[in-house]
Tab-separated table of C-alpha atoms in Angstrom:
chain	number	residue	atom	x	y	z
I	248	MET	CA	-80.965	-127.381	26.827
I	249	ALA	CA	-79.995	-131.035	26.415
I	250	ARG	CA	-79.455	-129.986	22.779
I	251	LEU	CA	-76.412	-127.857	23.666
I	252	LEU	CA	-73.930	-129.803	21.574
I	253	HIS	CA	-75.938	-131.703	19.041
I	254	ASP	CA	-74.947	-129.387	16.179
I	255	ALA	CA	-71.216	-129.492	16.937
I	256	VAL	CA	-70.723	-132.019	14.146
I	257	GLU	CA	-72.545	-132.770	10.926
I	258	LEU	CA	-74.491	-136.015	11.223
I	259	THR	CA	-75.283	-138.550	8.545
I	260	GLU	CA	-78.859	-139.507	7.794
I	261	SER	CA	-78.521	-142.736	9.790
I	262	GLN	CA	-77.024	-140.849	12.741
I	263	ARG	CA	-79.938	-138.398	12.706
I	264	LEU	CA	-82.340	-141.324	12.689
I	265	VAL	CA	-80.630	-142.835	15.730
I	266	ARG	CA	-80.606	-139.507	17.544
I	267	SER	CA	-84.310	-138.918	16.949
I	268	SER	CA	-85.390	-142.418	17.931
I	269	VAL	CA	-83.252	-142.615	21.058
I	270	ARG	CA	-84.432	-139.192	22.189
I	271	ASP	CA	-88.017	-140.354	21.814
I	272	VAL	CA	-87.322	-143.320	24.072
I	273	CYS	CA	-85.511	-141.174	26.632
I	274	SER	CA	-88.330	-138.620	26.721
I	275	ASP	CA	-90.511	-141.126	28.574
I	276	PHE	CA	-88.067	-141.234	31.495
I	277	ASP	CA	-87.806	-137.971	33.397
I	278	ARG	CA	-85.397	-136.715	36.045
I	279	GLU	CA	-87.468	-138.172	38.832
I	280	TYR	CA	-87.232	-141.638	37.284
I	281	TRP	CA	-83.434	-141.545	37.258
I	282	ARG	CA	-83.280	-139.970	40.699
I	283	GLN	CA	-85.387	-142.792	42.120
I	284	ARG	CA	-83.285	-145.447	40.412
I	285	ALA	CA	-80.184	-143.901	41.953
I	286	ASP	CA	-81.732	-143.444	45.415
I	287	GLU	CA	-83.030	-147.006	45.508
I	288	GLY	CA	-80.094	-148.575	43.683
I	289	GLU	CA	-82.461	-150.258	41.238
I	290	TYR	CA	-81.436	-151.204	37.722
I	291	PRO	CA	-83.509	-149.225	35.161
I	292	ARG	CA	-85.253	-152.242	33.665
I	293	GLU	CA	-88.117	-150.240	32.198
I	294	PHE	CA	-85.706	-148.019	30.292
I	295	VAL	CA	-83.612	-150.919	29.004
I	296	ASP	CA	-86.753	-152.788	27.960
I	297	ALA	CA	-87.960	-149.705	26.077
I	298	LEU	CA	-84.665	-149.500	24.192
I	299	ALA	CA	-84.894	-153.207	23.400
I	300	ASP	CA	-88.481	-152.831	22.186
I	301	HIS	CA	-87.242	-150.248	19.687
I	302	GLY	CA	-84.412	-152.540	18.563
I	303	TRP	CA	-81.511	-150.545	19.964
I	304	MET	CA	-79.975	-153.327	22.042
I	305	GLY	CA	-79.146	-154.921	18.703
I	306	ILE	CA	-77.637	-151.841	17.101
I	307	LEU	CA	-74.349	-153.637	16.341
I	308	LEU	CA	-75.840	-157.008	15.451
I	309	PRO	CA	-76.051	-158.008	11.772
I	310	GLU	CA	-79.458	-157.811	10.160
I	311	GLU	CA	-79.433	-161.565	9.528
I	312	TYR	CA	-79.785	-162.043	13.297
I	313	GLY	CA	-82.457	-159.390	13.707
I	314	GLY	CA	-80.093	-156.553	14.524
I	315	ALA	CA	-79.853	-153.043	13.104
I	316	GLY	CA	-76.582	-153.733	11.303
I	317	MET	CA	-75.103	-150.384	12.306
I	318	GLY	CA	-71.617	-149.453	13.484
I	319	THR	CA	-69.550	-147.111	15.637
I	320	ARG	CA	-70.783	-143.963	13.869
I	321	GLU	CA	-74.327	-144.677	15.001
I	322	THR	CA	-73.450	-146.109	18.412
I	323	VAL	CA	-71.617	-142.964	19.539
I	324	VAL	CA	-74.818	-141.042	18.819
I	325	MET	CA	-76.977	-143.547	20.676
I	326	MET	CA	-74.837	-143.557	23.811
I	327	GLU	CA	-74.271	-139.815	23.899
I	328	GLU	CA	-78.009	-139.208	23.658
I	329	ILE	CA	-78.800	-141.735	26.393
I	330	ALA	CA	-76.365	-140.006	28.745
I	331	ALA	CA	-77.419	-136.469	27.805
I	332	ASN	CA	-81.185	-137.008	27.729
I	333	GLY	CA	-81.523	-139.767	30.308
I	334	GLY	CA	-79.642	-140.584	33.457
I	335	GLY	CA	-76.063	-139.623	32.672
I	336	PHE	CA	-73.098	-141.970	32.370
I	337	SER	CA	-74.804	-144.636	34.473
I	338	ALA	CA	-77.786	-144.796	32.128
I	339	ALA	CA	-75.440	-145.437	29.223
I	340	GLN	CA	-73.509	-147.993	31.251
I	341	ALA	CA	-76.750	-149.776	32.074
I	342	VAL	CA	-76.933	-150.871	28.431
I	343	HIS	CA	-73.316	-150.588	27.277
I	344	GLY	CA	-72.436	-154.189	28.089
I	345	GLY	CA	-75.554	-155.525	26.453
I	346	VAL	CA	-74.562	-153.784	23.244
I	347	TYR	CA	-70.836	-154.506	23.191
I	348	ASN	CA	-70.529	-157.941	24.755
I	349	SER	CA	-72.331	-159.373	21.740
I	350	VAL	CA	-69.570	-158.229	19.392
I	351	PRO	CA	-67.166	-161.102	20.241
I	352	ILE	CA	-70.036	-163.529	19.643
I	353	VAL	CA	-70.629	-162.063	16.182
I	354	GLU	CA	-66.939	-162.096	15.321
I	355	TYR	CA	-65.722	-165.361	16.835
I	356	ALA	CA	-68.453	-167.653	18.173
I	357	SER	CA	-69.648	-170.772	16.370
I	358	ASP	CA	-72.468	-170.585	13.857
I	359	ASP	CA	-74.657	-172.605	16.233
I	360	ILE	CA	-74.226	-170.092	19.073
I	361	LYS	CA	-74.837	-167.151	16.778
I	362	ARG	CA	-77.944	-168.721	15.297
I	363	ASP	CA	-79.379	-169.780	18.656
I	364	LEU	CA	-78.531	-166.728	20.757
I	365	LEU	CA	-78.161	-163.541	18.726
I	366	PRO	CA	-81.782	-163.220	17.527
I	367	ASP	CA	-82.907	-163.354	21.165
I	368	VAL	CA	-80.323	-160.717	22.088
I	369	ALA	CA	-81.502	-158.466	19.255
I	370	ALA	CA	-85.100	-158.873	20.438
I	371	GLY	CA	-84.188	-158.099	24.041
I	372	GLU	CA	-85.251	-161.546	25.207
I	373	LYS	CA	-81.719	-162.550	26.261
I	374	SER	CA	-78.831	-160.403	27.432
I	375	ILE	CA	-75.048	-160.628	27.550
I	376	GLN	CA	-74.545	-157.699	29.886
I	377	ALA	CA	-71.516	-159.014	31.802
I	378	PHE	CA	-67.861	-159.294	30.799
I	379	GLY	CA	-65.462	-161.042	33.166
I	380	LEU	CA	-61.853	-159.944	32.702
I	381	THR	CA	-60.493	-157.903	35.624
I	382	GLU	CA	-58.983	-159.726	38.600
I	383	PRO	CA	-57.723	-158.582	42.017
I	384	ASN	CA	-54.104	-159.481	41.232
I	385	ALA	CA	-54.107	-158.351	37.610
I	386	GLY	CA	-55.950	-155.028	37.260
I	387	SER	CA	-54.975	-153.327	34.016
I	388	ASN	CA	-52.344	-156.012	33.364
I	389	SER	CA	-54.785	-158.386	31.686
I	390	THR	CA	-52.119	-160.910	30.697
I	391	ALA	CA	-51.561	-161.609	34.399
I	392	ILE	CA	-55.027	-163.085	34.987
I	393	GLU	CA	-55.001	-166.265	37.057
I	394	THR	CA	-58.481	-167.703	36.422
I	395	ARG	CA	-57.926	-171.088	34.755
I	396	ALA	CA	-60.033	-173.050	32.292
I	397	GLU	CA	-58.781	-176.613	31.853
I	398	ARG	CA	-60.082	-178.971	29.184
I	399	ASP	CA	-61.771	-182.104	30.507
I	400	GLY	CA	-63.263	-184.156	27.692
I	401	ASP	CA	-66.153	-182.221	26.157
I	402	GLU	CA	-66.007	-179.529	28.840
I	403	TYR	CA	-63.773	-176.882	30.337
I	404	VAL	CA	-63.463	-176.631	34.115
I	405	VAL	CA	-63.053	-173.076	35.404
I	406	ASN	CA	-61.583	-171.967	38.724
I	407	GLY	CA	-60.679	-168.446	39.726
I	408	GLN	CA	-61.848	-165.017	40.735
I	409	LYS	CA	-63.020	-161.867	38.971
I	410	ILE	CA	-63.669	-158.385	40.283
I	411	TRP	CA	-65.504	-155.268	39.053
I	412	THR	CA	-67.736	-157.374	36.840
I	413	SER	CA	-70.814	-155.246	36.227
I	414	ARG	CA	-74.456	-156.132	35.535
I	415	VAL	CA	-74.116	-159.821	36.452
I	416	ASP	CA	-77.395	-159.517	38.339
I	417	VAL	CA	-79.306	-158.509	35.201
I	418	SER	CA	-77.588	-160.699	32.625
I	419	ASP	CA	-78.322	-164.121	31.189
I	420	TYR	CA	-74.742	-164.713	30.050
I	421	ILE	CA	-71.240	-163.560	30.823
I	422	VAL	CA	-68.317	-163.466	28.414
I	423	LEU	CA	-65.550	-164.903	30.581
I	424	VAL	CA	-61.826	-164.544	29.947
I	425	ALA	CA	-59.560	-167.203	31.439
I	426	ARG	CA	-56.154	-168.762	30.972
I	427	THR	CA	-56.192	-172.076	29.138
I	428	THR	CA	-52.396	-172.284	29.206
I	429	PRO	CA	-50.456	-171.178	32.303
I	430	LEU	CA	-48.406	-168.016	31.943
I	431	GLU	CA	-45.179	-169.877	32.583
I	432	ASP	CA	-45.883	-172.231	29.661
I	433	VAL	CA	-46.396	-169.658	26.897
I	434	ASP	CA	-43.710	-168.009	24.817
I	435	LYS	CA	-45.548	-164.683	24.890
I	436	ARG	CA	-47.611	-163.257	27.742
I	437	THR	CA	-50.515	-162.456	25.445
I	438	ARG	CA	-50.982	-166.086	24.415
I	439	GLY	CA	-52.782	-168.862	26.256
I	440	ILE	CA	-55.845	-166.741	27.105
I	441	SER	CA	-59.315	-167.776	25.908
I	442	MET	CA	-62.878	-166.467	25.896
I	443	PHE	CA	-65.991	-168.400	26.886
I	444	LEU	CA	-69.739	-167.861	26.865
I	445	VAL	CA	-71.121	-168.795	30.282
I	446	ASP	CA	-74.798	-169.343	31.054
I	447	LEU	CA	-75.125	-167.659	34.454
I	448	GLU	CA	-78.229	-169.581	35.508
I	449	ASP	CA	-76.443	-172.850	34.766
I	450	ALA	CA	-73.381	-171.696	36.720
I	451	LEU	CA	-75.524	-170.894	39.746
I	452	ASP	CA	-77.423	-174.175	39.447
I	453	GLN	CA	-74.109	-176.022	39.475
I	454	GLY	CA	-73.214	-174.238	42.717
I	455	ALA	CA	-70.004	-173.249	40.944
I	456	LEU	CA	-70.468	-169.481	41.033
I	457	GLU	CA	-70.519	-167.216	44.049
I	458	MET	CA	-71.027	-163.482	43.637
I	459	GLU	CA	-70.946	-160.532	45.977
I	460	ALA	CA	-71.874	-156.929	45.164
I	461	ILE	CA	-69.187	-154.286	45.682
I	462	PRO	CA	-70.412	-151.203	47.587
I	463	LYS	CA	-69.423	-148.086	45.643
I	464	SER	CA	-70.099	-144.365	45.483
I	465	ALA	CA	-70.843	-143.971	41.759
I	466	SER	CA	-73.171	-145.595	39.223
I	467	ASP	CA	-75.682	-146.352	41.949
I	468	PHE	CA	-78.015	-148.446	39.802
I	469	VAL	CA	-75.380	-150.337	37.799
I	470	HIS	CA	-74.052	-152.915	40.216
I	471	SER	CA	-70.551	-154.379	40.151
I	472	PHE	CA	-69.580	-157.739	41.589
I	473	GLU	CA	-66.742	-159.892	42.785
I	474	LEU	CA	-67.084	-163.422	41.389
I	475	TRP	CA	-65.646	-166.746	42.470
I	476	PHE	CA	-65.676	-169.789	40.166
I	477	ASP	CA	-65.274	-173.216	41.756
I	478	ASP	CA	-65.090	-176.128	39.299
I	479	LEU	CA	-67.510	-174.475	36.885
I	480	ARG	CA	-68.126	-176.768	33.927
I	481	ILE	CA	-68.615	-175.154	30.522
I	482	PRO	CA	-69.436	-177.085	27.339
I	483	ALA	CA	-66.434	-177.068	25.028
I	484	GLU	CA	-68.573	-175.617	22.239
I	485	ASN	CA	-68.966	-172.461	24.364
I	486	LEU	CA	-65.376	-171.533	23.618
I	487	ILE	CA	-65.466	-168.247	21.705
I	488	GLY	CA	-63.022	-168.279	18.824
I	489	VAL	CA	-59.656	-170.019	18.969
I	490	GLU	CA	-58.274	-171.387	22.210
I	491	GLY	CA	-55.309	-169.349	23.378
I	492	GLU	CA	-56.102	-166.353	21.158
I	493	GLY	CA	-58.594	-164.690	23.482
I	494	PHE	CA	-56.374	-161.751	24.377
I	495	TYR	CA	-56.251	-160.654	20.754
I	496	GLN	CA	-59.990	-161.165	20.450
I	497	VAL	CA	-60.486	-158.872	23.454
I	498	LEU	CA	-58.363	-156.208	21.781
I	499	ASP	CA	-60.279	-156.436	18.517
I	500	GLY	CA	-62.796	-153.622	18.469
I	501	LEU	CA	-61.508	-152.166	21.740
I	502	ASN	CA	-60.679	-148.801	20.207
I	503	GLU	CA	-64.134	-148.408	18.711
I	504	GLU	CA	-65.716	-149.254	22.048
I	505	ARG	CA	-63.460	-146.665	23.687
I	506	LEU	CA	-64.838	-144.036	21.309
I	507	VAL	CA	-68.323	-144.941	22.509
I	508	ILE	CA	-67.192	-144.473	26.125
I	509	ALA	CA	-65.936	-141.026	25.110
I	510	ALA	CA	-69.374	-140.258	23.669
I	511	GLU	CA	-70.987	-141.319	26.945
I	512	CYS	CA	-68.693	-138.900	28.791
I	513	ILE	CA	-69.699	-136.111	26.414
I	514	GLY	CA	-73.351	-136.879	27.038
I	515	LEU	CA	-72.816	-136.709	30.782
I	516	GLY	CA	-71.025	-133.384	30.404
I	517	ARG	CA	-73.903	-132.038	28.311
I	518	LEU	CA	-76.382	-133.092	30.965
I	519	ALA	CA	-74.404	-131.467	33.796
I	520	LEU	CA	-73.974	-128.278	31.780
I	521	GLU	CA	-77.684	-128.190	30.962
I	522	ARG	CA	-78.617	-128.321	34.639
I	523	ALA	CA	-76.023	-125.675	35.532
I	524	VAL	CA	-77.201	-123.224	32.863
I	525	GLU	CA	-80.804	-123.760	33.875
I	526	TYR	CA	-79.999	-123.057	37.516
I	527	ALA	CA	-77.799	-120.050	36.684
I	528	ASN	CA	-80.685	-118.465	34.783
I	529	ASP	CA	-83.284	-119.207	37.466
I	530	ARG	CA	-81.409	-118.564	40.705
I	531	VAL	CA	-81.692	-114.927	41.793
I	532	VAL	CA	-79.232	-113.484	44.324
I	533	PHE	CA	-78.799	-109.760	44.998
I	534	ASP	CA	-81.782	-109.098	42.735
I	535	ARG	CA	-80.330	-110.667	39.596
I	536	PRO	CA	-79.738	-114.147	38.162
I	537	ILE	CA	-76.403	-115.560	39.251
I	538	GLY	CA	-75.685	-116.328	35.591
I	539	THR	CA	-75.098	-112.579	35.184
I	540	ASN	CA	-71.797	-112.994	37.017
I	541	GLN	CA	-68.684	-113.854	35.019
I	542	ALA	CA	-67.535	-116.077	37.887
I	543	ILE	CA	-70.481	-118.295	36.977
I	544	GLN	CA	-70.407	-117.743	33.210
I	545	HIS	CA	-66.747	-118.443	32.525
I	546	PRO	CA	-66.480	-121.961	34.015
I	547	LEU	CA	-69.636	-122.975	32.144
I	548	ALA	CA	-68.419	-121.460	28.889
I	549	GLU	CA	-65.064	-123.195	29.293
I	550	ALA	CA	-66.833	-126.496	29.959
I	551	TYR	CA	-68.870	-126.018	26.787
I	552	ALA	CA	-65.741	-125.366	24.738
I	553	ARG	CA	-63.992	-128.439	26.123
I	554	LEU	CA	-67.016	-130.658	25.461
I	555	GLN	CA	-67.319	-129.391	21.911
I	556	ALA	CA	-63.646	-130.102	21.213
I	557	ALA	CA	-63.919	-133.605	22.658
I	558	LYS	CA	-67.023	-134.266	20.588
I	559	GLN	CA	-65.351	-133.137	17.386
I	560	LEU	CA	-62.463	-135.554	17.945
I	561	THR	CA	-64.727	-138.427	18.989
I	562	TYR	CA	-67.062	-138.159	16.027
I	563	ASN	CA	-64.223	-137.613	13.583
I	564	ALA	CA	-62.568	-140.778	14.882
I	565	ALA	CA	-65.852	-142.705	14.619
I	566	GLU	CA	-66.094	-141.600	10.998
I	567	ARG	CA	-62.562	-142.776	10.318
I	568	ALA	CA	-63.305	-146.104	11.990
I	569	ALA	CA	-66.087	-146.624	9.472
I	570	SER	CA	-63.864	-145.767	6.512
I	571	ASP	CA	-61.179	-147.751	4.715
I	572	GLU	CA	-58.493	-145.303	5.805
I	573	ASP	CA	-55.337	-146.729	7.312
I	574	VAL	CA	-55.248	-144.756	10.555
I	575	ASP	CA	-53.985	-145.383	14.073
I	576	LEU	CA	-57.429	-145.641	15.615
I	577	GLY	CA	-55.848	-146.299	18.998
I	578	ALA	CA	-54.362	-142.815	18.989
I	579	TYR	CA	-57.743	-141.263	18.267
I	580	ALA	CA	-59.602	-143.475	20.743
I	581	ASN	CA	-57.259	-142.841	23.655
I	582	ALA	CA	-57.085	-139.107	22.990
I	583	ALA	CA	-60.876	-138.920	22.686
I	584	LYS	CA	-61.445	-140.838	25.905
I	585	PHE	CA	-58.895	-138.687	27.746
I	586	LEU	CA	-60.366	-135.383	26.552
I	587	ALA	CA	-64.006	-136.450	26.965
I	588	ALA	CA	-63.534	-137.714	30.528
I	589	ASP	CA	-61.746	-134.533	31.542
I	590	ALA	CA	-64.384	-132.392	29.831
I	591	ALA	CA	-67.174	-134.260	31.610
I	592	TYR	CA	-65.405	-133.827	34.935
I	593	GLU	CA	-64.928	-130.086	34.427
I	594	ALA	CA	-68.559	-129.675	33.381
I	595	ALA	CA	-69.852	-131.597	36.390
I	596	ASP	CA	-67.559	-129.704	38.752
I	597	ALA	CA	-68.739	-126.384	37.324
I	598	ALA	CA	-72.351	-127.548	37.696
I	599	VAL	CA	-71.852	-128.322	41.374
I	600	GLN	CA	-70.115	-124.982	41.951
I	601	THR	CA	-72.889	-123.108	40.143
I	602	HIS	CA	-75.445	-124.625	42.498
I	603	GLY	CA	-73.518	-123.518	45.586
I	604	GLY	CA	-74.700	-125.355	48.679
I	605	PHE	CA	-77.442	-127.037	46.680
I	606	GLY	CA	-74.713	-128.650	44.586
I	607	VAL	CA	-74.510	-131.471	47.141
I	608	ALA	CA	-78.284	-131.845	47.504
I	609	THR	CA	-79.470	-135.005	45.781
I	610	GLU	CA	-82.667	-133.309	44.581
I	611	TYR	CA	-80.628	-131.273	42.070
I	612	ASP	CA	-78.823	-134.333	40.657
I	613	VAL	CA	-75.528	-132.576	39.897
I	614	GLU	CA	-73.715	-134.242	42.797
I	615	ARG	CA	-74.522	-137.581	41.149
I	616	TYR	CA	-73.219	-136.334	37.823
I	617	PHE	CA	-70.023	-135.245	39.586
I	618	ARG	CA	-69.515	-138.697	41.100
I	619	GLU	CA	-70.099	-140.286	37.722
I	620	ALA	CA	-67.718	-137.853	36.031
I	621	ARG	CA	-65.002	-138.765	38.502
I	622	LEU	CA	-65.559	-142.411	37.620
I	623	THR	CA	-65.045	-141.751	33.910
I	624	ARG	CA	-61.436	-140.820	34.621
I	625	LEU	CA	-60.887	-144.353	35.906
I	626	VAL	CA	-62.870	-146.575	33.529
I	627	PRO	CA	-62.518	-148.434	31.289
I	628	ILE	CA	-58.913	-147.292	31.531
I	629	THR	CA	-57.358	-144.569	33.639
I	630	GLN	CA	-56.373	-141.249	32.159
I	631	GLU	CA	-52.742	-142.166	32.794
I	632	LEU	CA	-52.974	-145.316	30.669
I	633	ALA	CA	-54.509	-143.324	27.835
I	634	LEU	CA	-51.566	-140.938	28.023
I	635	ASN	CA	-49.157	-143.870	28.151
I	636	TYR	CA	-50.534	-145.110	24.850
I	637	ILE	CA	-50.168	-141.713	23.227
I	638	GLY	CA	-46.679	-141.213	24.635
I	639	GLU	CA	-45.398	-144.556	23.400
I	640	ASN	CA	-47.337	-145.157	20.189
I	641	VAL	CA	-47.851	-141.629	18.889
I	642	LEU	CA	-44.906	-139.635	20.248
I	643	GLY	CA	-42.423	-142.507	20.017
I	644	LEU	CA	-41.285	-142.248	23.623
I	645	PRO	CA	-39.847	-145.265	25.516
I	646	ARG	CA	-42.333	-147.664	27.112
I	647	SER	CA	-42.879	-146.564	30.706
I	648	TYR	CA	-44.286	-149.748	32.217
């Protein structure tokens, strides 16, 4: 039943290879494994290590650094399959950062950093799972970040605070975004922001990093943190790209990553729908399976239709991203994320309703899928911000914020 949507689009040979390999990895981790990780709040290290052993943590890394040299077309398949055949959205998020936080290194870091670090990332021996951007006083307004990085000889000195930074506890490095020029001193809000590669062990050894986990009700085994930097010293050569151009570097590739988030939502929806259909066929009330009733059938059928539509758009956009077509990928990415998150939510809600009272029992898992599905409507951007983009950039309406 986890195969519900895999034929909704025609896959390339490389996509079929990814799907087959990732499914093989996921098959070694059953429902009980993911339930225990969620109950105990433990990061799924065994699963991530298994993916790394098969080379999938380096899916986006060039072959010259030991990576698979693949792109968005293959990554949407990988992440959808992890969510659908493994532990839902959280399972995909457990590895998402490790896959995507390496992209800025490939695109902008020095040759020395790429040569020294990327082969270890591809082999799963080092990880860049954390990305530090969001701040308490900035939120979605990334140009308003207040964390400062000031040049001092051959180093930068960082002071500031970050929030909702995930996977810091299981990462060797963090890609940190900070202001190198104060907001009041730039001619455009998007300038004066820079990116840095920070060795987390070194930061802790300096006594310059304090971190505190944020209690939350979703993604139980992917922990998020509030971070405080106090005179953290970073070697100047750890600057990623050009000083002051970090905001544009953050934006580069953002739409393709958003398509992958959409695929993760679709995978979660598939998983929730699978469990609901299974239960509807097995649960007998009044001497017949409850799936006989249209009140059960129709919400599940509608969820299937919505997931299939979202998948068609997501995969079509991933194909266009890999082509030389001149398209507004942002329009596709935001629409895909919006539709996929809503489809996942509807599927998870229908799964809970199908289970009746057991829908809130942890042993059936669907309550966890529902919590995760609610989260997808908030991250990495809210549904409202996705609609804002479409309204302004596709429909030509006035900017609303």
